[in-house]
PDB file of C-alpha atoms in Angstrom:
ATOM      1  CA  MET A   1     -12.374 -35.242   9.268  1.00 65.00           C
ATOM      2  CA  ASN A   2      -9.649 -35.606  11.914  1.00 94.00           C
ATOM      3  CA  TYR A   3      -8.640 -32.394  13.711  1.00 98.00           C
ATOM      4  CA  ARG A   4      -5.867 -31.832  16.252  1.00 98.00           C
ATOM      5  CA  ILE A   5      -4.694 -28.793  18.190  1.00 99.00           C
ATOM      6  CA  GLY A   6      -1.269 -27.835  19.489  1.00 99.00           C
ATOM      7  CA  PHE A   7       0.281 -25.145  21.652  1.00 99.00           C
ATOM      8  CA  GLY A   8       3.639 -23.429  21.229  1.00 99.00           C
ATOM      9  CA  TYR A   9       5.741 -20.942  23.173  1.00 99.00           C
ATOM     10  CA  ASP A  10       9.059 -19.272  22.499  1.00 98.00           C
ATOM     11  CA  VAL A  11      11.204 -16.568  24.041  1.00 98.00           C
ATOM     12  CA  HIS A  12      14.408 -14.842  22.962  1.00 98.00           C
ATOM     13  CA  ARG A  13      16.603 -12.194  24.503  1.00 98.00           C
ATOM     14  CA  LEU A  14      16.885  -8.720  22.921  1.00 98.00           C
ATOM     15  CA  VAL A  15      20.428  -7.587  22.080  1.00 98.00           C
ATOM     16  CA  GLU A  16      22.179  -4.876  20.115  1.00 97.00           C
ATOM     17  CA  ASP A  17      23.630  -5.507  16.655  1.00 97.00           C
ATOM     18  CA  ARG A  18      20.898  -7.951  15.564  1.00 97.00           C
ATOM     19  CA  GLU A  19      18.037  -7.436  13.125  1.00 97.00           C
ATOM     20  CA  LEU A  20      14.532  -7.909  14.491  1.00 98.00           C
ATOM     21  CA  TRP A  21      12.528 -10.547  12.625  1.00 98.00           C
ATOM     22  CA  LEU A  22       8.922 -11.261  13.610  1.00 98.00           C
ATOM     23  CA  GLY A  23       6.386 -13.251  11.639  1.00 99.00           C
ATOM     24  CA  GLY A  24       8.799 -13.565   8.744  1.00 99.00           C
ATOM     25  CA  ILE A  25       9.296  -9.846   8.229  1.00 98.00           C
ATOM     26  CA  ARG A  26      12.099  -7.502   9.252  1.00 98.00           C
ATOM     27  CA  ILE A  27      10.991  -4.757  11.616  1.00 98.00           C
ATOM     28  CA  ALA A  28      13.135  -1.658  12.083  1.00 96.00           C
ATOM     29  CA  HIS A  29      14.162  -1.432  15.733  1.00 97.00           C
ATOM     30  CA  THR A  30      17.197  -0.527  17.816  1.00 96.00           C
ATOM     31  CA  VAL A  31      17.710  -4.123  19.005  1.00 98.00           C
ATOM     32  CA  GLY A  32      17.018  -7.606  17.702  1.00 97.00           C
ATOM     33  CA  LEU A  33      16.413 -11.077  19.062  1.00 98.00           C
ATOM     34  CA  LEU A  34      19.358 -13.313  19.923  1.00 97.00           C
ATOM     35  CA  GLY A  35      19.313 -16.914  18.800  1.00 96.00           C
ATOM     36  CA  HIS A  36      21.046 -19.624  16.809  1.00 96.00           C
ATOM     37  CA  SER A  37      18.706 -18.900  13.878  1.00 96.00           C
ATOM     38  CA  ASP A  38      17.209 -15.479  13.127  1.00 97.00           C
ATOM     39  CA  ALA A  39      15.318 -15.897  16.454  1.00 98.00           C
ATOM     40  CA  ASP A  40      11.840 -15.115  15.092  1.00 99.00           C
ATOM     41  CA  VAL A  41       9.877 -15.909  18.285  1.00 99.00           C
ATOM     42  CA  LEU A  42       6.523 -15.745  16.517  1.00 99.00           C
ATOM     43  CA  ILE A  43       7.375 -18.279  13.830  1.00 99.00           C
ATOM     44  CA  HIS A  44       9.101 -20.508  16.383  1.00 99.00           C
ATOM     45  CA  ALA A  45       6.017 -20.583  18.632  1.00 99.00           C
ATOM     46  CA  ILE A  46       3.813 -21.389  15.630  1.00 99.00           C
ATOM     47  CA  CYS A  47       6.160 -24.198  14.544  1.00 99.00           C
ATOM     48  CA  ASP A  48       6.036 -25.710  18.029  1.00 99.00           C
ATOM     49  CA  ALA A  49       2.232 -25.532  17.975  1.00 99.00           C
ATOM     50  CA  LEU A  50       2.093 -27.268  14.584  1.00 99.00           C
ATOM     51  CA  LEU A  51       4.591 -29.947  15.580  1.00 99.00           C
ATOM     52  CA  GLY A  52       2.826 -30.500  18.891  1.00 99.00           C
ATOM     53  CA  ALA A  53      -0.527 -30.923  17.182  1.00 99.00           C
ATOM     54  CA  ALA A  54       0.982 -33.626  14.957  1.00 98.00           C
ATOM     55  CA  ASN A  55       2.774 -35.225  17.941  1.00 98.00           C
ATOM     56  CA  MET A  56       6.123 -34.626  16.238  1.00 99.00           C
ATOM     57  CA  ARG A  57       8.088 -33.259  19.217  1.00 98.00           C
ATOM     58  CA  ASP A  58       9.318 -29.657  18.923  1.00 98.00           C
ATOM     59  CA  ILE A  59      11.345 -27.196  16.901  1.00 97.00           C
ATOM     60  CA  GLY A  60      14.550 -27.926  18.829  1.00 96.00           C
ATOM     61  CA  TYR A  61      14.303 -31.595  17.923  1.00 98.00           C
ATOM     62  CA  HIS A  62      13.937 -30.962  14.185  1.00 98.00           C
ATOM     63  CA  PHE A  63      16.099 -27.820  13.965  1.00 97.00           C
ATOM     64  CA  PRO A  64      18.654 -28.120  16.814  1.00 96.00           C
ATOM     65  CA  ASP A  65      20.576 -25.057  17.944  1.00 94.00           C
ATOM     66  CA  THR A  66      23.719 -27.188  18.010  1.00 95.00           C
ATOM     67  CA  ALA A  67      23.705 -27.887  14.263  1.00 94.00           C
ATOM     68  CA  ASN A  68      25.753 -25.874  11.785  1.00 95.00           C
ATOM     69  CA  GLU A  69      22.930 -26.242   9.226  1.00 93.00           C
ATOM     70  CA  THR A  70      20.593 -24.187  11.424  1.00 94.00           C
ATOM     71  CA  LEU A  71      23.076 -21.403  12.265  1.00 95.00           C
ATOM     72  CA  ASN A  72      21.503 -18.075  11.208  1.00 94.00           C
ATOM     73  CA  MET A  73      18.700 -20.024   9.494  1.00 96.00           C
ATOM     74  CA  ASP A  74      15.812 -17.956   8.184  1.00 98.00           C
ATOM     75  CA  SER A  75      12.763 -18.908  10.252  1.00 98.00           C
ATOM     76  CA  LYS A  76      10.622 -18.767   7.118  1.00 99.00           C
ATOM     77  CA  VAL A  77      12.534 -21.870   5.997  1.00 98.00           C
ATOM     78  CA  ILE A  78      11.821 -23.489   9.380  1.00 98.00           C
ATOM     79  CA  LEU A  79       8.091 -22.766   9.024  1.00 99.00           C
ATOM     80  CA  LYS A  80       7.956 -24.100   5.466  1.00 99.00           C
ATOM     81  CA  LYS A  81       9.801 -27.283   6.492  1.00 99.00           C
ATOM     82  CA  THR A  82       7.531 -27.679   9.533  1.00 99.00           C
ATOM     83  CA  VAL A  83       4.462 -27.592   7.278  1.00 99.00           C
ATOM     84  CA  GLU A  84       6.142 -30.230   5.093  1.00 99.00           C
ATOM     85  CA  LEU A  85       6.895 -32.347   8.182  1.00 99.00           C
ATOM     86  CA  ILE A  86       3.292 -32.395   9.379  1.00 99.00           C
ATOM     87  CA  GLY A  87       2.329 -33.192   5.787  1.00 99.00           C
ATOM     88  CA  THR A  88       4.296 -36.444   6.015  1.00 98.00           C
ATOM     89  CA  LYS A  89       1.745 -37.563   8.620  1.00 98.00           C
ATOM     90  CA  GLY A  90      -1.136 -36.508   6.388  1.00 98.00           C
ATOM     91  CA  TYR A  91      -1.916 -33.163   8.058  1.00 99.00           C
ATOM     92  CA  ARG A  92      -2.328 -29.641   6.748  1.00 99.00           C
ATOM     93  CA  VAL A  93      -2.698 -26.343   8.581  1.00 99.00           C
ATOM     94  CA  GLY A  94      -6.254 -25.351   9.447  1.00 99.00           C
ATOM     95  CA  ASN A  95      -5.499 -22.124  11.275  1.00 99.00           C
ATOM     96  CA  VAL A  96      -3.111 -20.584  13.789  1.00 99.00           C
ATOM     97  CA  ASP A  97      -3.728 -18.061  16.554  1.00 99.00           C
ATOM     98  CA  ALA A  98      -0.720 -16.346  18.113  1.00 99.00           C
ATOM     99  CA  THR A  99       0.163 -13.585  20.554  1.00 99.00           C
ATOM    100  CA  VAL A 100       3.437 -11.653  20.670  1.00 99.00           C
ATOM    101  CA  CYS A 101       4.352 -10.163  24.041  1.00 98.00           C
ATOM    102  CA  ALA A 102       6.697  -7.168  23.704  1.00 98.00           C
ATOM    103  CA  GLU A 103       6.971  -3.638  25.074  1.00 96.00           C
ATOM    104  CA  GLN A 104       8.639  -2.222  21.951  1.00 96.00           C
ATOM    105  CA  PRO A 105       8.353  -1.838  19.020  1.00 96.00           C
ATOM    106  CA  LYS A 106       4.635  -1.604  18.448  1.00 94.00           C
ATOM    107  CA  ILE A 107       3.629  -4.775  16.607  1.00 96.00           C
ATOM    108  CA  ASN A 108       0.103  -3.913  15.422  1.00 96.00           C
ATOM    109  CA  PRO A 109       1.169  -1.915  12.327  1.00 97.00           C
ATOM    110  CA  HIS A 110       3.094  -4.964  11.059  1.00 98.00           C
ATOM    111  CA  ILE A 111       0.423  -7.618  11.584  1.00 98.00           C
ATOM    112  CA  PRO A 112      -1.057  -7.586   8.035  1.00 98.00           C
ATOM    113  CA  ALA A 113       2.392  -8.132   6.477  1.00 99.00           C
ATOM    114  CA  MET A 114       3.136 -10.938   8.959  1.00 99.00           C
ATOM    115  CA  GLN A 115      -0.193 -12.603   8.200  1.00 99.00           C
ATOM    116  CA  GLN A 116       0.427 -12.444   4.463  1.00 99.00           C
ATOM    117  CA  CYS A 117       3.970 -13.800   4.751  1.00 99.00           C
ATOM    118  CA  MET A 118       3.148 -16.711   7.034  1.00 99.00           C
ATOM    119  CA  ALA A 119      -0.107 -17.595   5.261  1.00 99.00           C
ATOM    120  CA  GLN A 120       1.804 -18.008   2.013  1.00 99.00           C
ATOM    121  CA  LEU A 121       4.401 -20.232   3.706  1.00 98.00           C
ATOM    122  CA  MET A 122       1.712 -22.405   5.318  1.00 99.00           C
ATOM    123  CA  GLY A 123      -0.511 -22.589   2.233  1.00 98.00           C
ATOM    124  CA  VAL A 124      -3.531 -21.019   3.925  1.00 99.00           C
ATOM    125  CA  ASP A 125      -5.606 -17.877   3.521  1.00 98.00           C
ATOM    126  CA  PRO A 126      -4.339 -14.892   5.562  1.00 98.00           C
ATOM    127  CA  ASP A 127      -7.660 -15.039   7.429  1.00 98.00           C
ATOM    128  CA  ALA A 128      -6.443 -18.348   8.916  1.00 99.00           C
ATOM    129  CA  VAL A 129      -3.475 -16.588  10.576  1.00 99.00           C
ATOM    130  CA  SER A 130      -4.489 -14.615  13.659  1.00 99.00           C
ATOM    131  CA  ILE A 131      -1.773 -12.504  15.276  1.00 99.00           C
ATOM    132  CA  LYS A 132      -2.260 -10.366  18.336  1.00 98.00           C
ATOM    133  CA  ALA A 133       0.134  -8.172  20.285  1.00 98.00           C
ATOM    134  CA  THR A 134       0.295  -7.248  23.936  1.00 98.00           C
ATOM    135  CA  THR A 135       2.740  -5.968  26.536  1.00 96.00           C
ATOM    136  CA  SER A 136       3.529  -7.305  29.980  1.00 96.00           C
ATOM    137  CA  GLU A 137       2.637  -3.968  31.603  1.00 94.00           C
ATOM    138  CA  ARG A 138       6.354  -3.366  32.233  1.00 95.00           C
ATOM    139  CA  MET A 139       6.677  -6.466  34.419  1.00 96.00           C
ATOM    140  CA  GLY A 140       9.270  -9.229  34.098  1.00 97.00           C
ATOM    141  CA  PHE A 141      11.911  -9.667  31.396  1.00 96.00           C
ATOM    142  CA  VAL A 142       9.509  -8.511  28.662  1.00 97.00           C
ATOM    143  CA  GLY A 143       8.586  -5.425  30.678  1.00 96.00           C
ATOM    144  CA  ARG A 144      12.246  -4.571  31.197  1.00 97.00           C
ATOM    145  CA  GLN A 145      12.706  -4.965  27.421  1.00 97.00           C
ATOM    146  CA  GLU A 146      15.223  -7.759  27.911  1.00 98.00           C
ATOM    147  CA  GLY A 147      13.359 -10.075  25.553  1.00 98.00           C
ATOM    148  CA  MET A 148      10.163 -11.005  23.726  1.00 98.00           C
ATOM    149  CA  ALA A 149       7.821 -13.954  24.016  1.00 98.00           C
ATOM    150  CA  ALA A 150       5.243 -15.514  21.720  1.00 99.00           C
ATOM    151  CA  TYR A 151       2.426 -17.977  22.318  1.00 99.00           C
ATOM    152  CA  ALA A 152       0.593 -19.896  19.599  1.00 99.00           C
ATOM    153  CA  THR A 153      -2.143 -22.436  19.075  1.00 99.00           C
ATOM    154  CA  ALA A 154      -2.621 -24.345  15.857  1.00 99.00           C
ATOM    155  CA  LEU A 155      -5.404 -26.433  14.391  1.00 99.00           C
ATOM    156  CA  ILE A 156      -4.338 -29.069  11.895  1.00 99.00           C
ATOM    157  CA  GLU A 157      -6.570 -31.365   9.876  1.00 98.00           C
ATOM    158  CA  LYS A 158      -6.152 -34.649   8.050  1.00 97.00           C
ATOM    159  CA  MET A 159      -5.896 -34.189   4.298  1.00 93.00           C
TER     160      MET A 159
END
């Protein structure tokens, strides 16, 4: 069987008057992530990892932030379409491993719901979706609560 790995990273600024979406679920918080789409940094990092593994460029290439079609787009749609894109090259998701870096809100209580949501979208068992959370120890833009970051690796396999 043919296996490939990819790495993804995303960052978005935190602002008032936006909902916070992470891993495909809405999380109650005082601020949300700013972006052309719903700005779900976790899903975006995972999509970049999947696309990178398949050597299919990145999320900005397939879902540009200059296109009207992607304005306020639900990142769950982006993830589903990304899985379909890698499928056109004969690949399916093996597993993903991701880390969200944020000071607030606490992410750990939401991880099971995120795993379930994204596993369903990717057509894998929730056990194949690893999500971890950390802070930046109050350093940098994440530490100042100006934004959030996410890092992801993905394993894809030939069908």
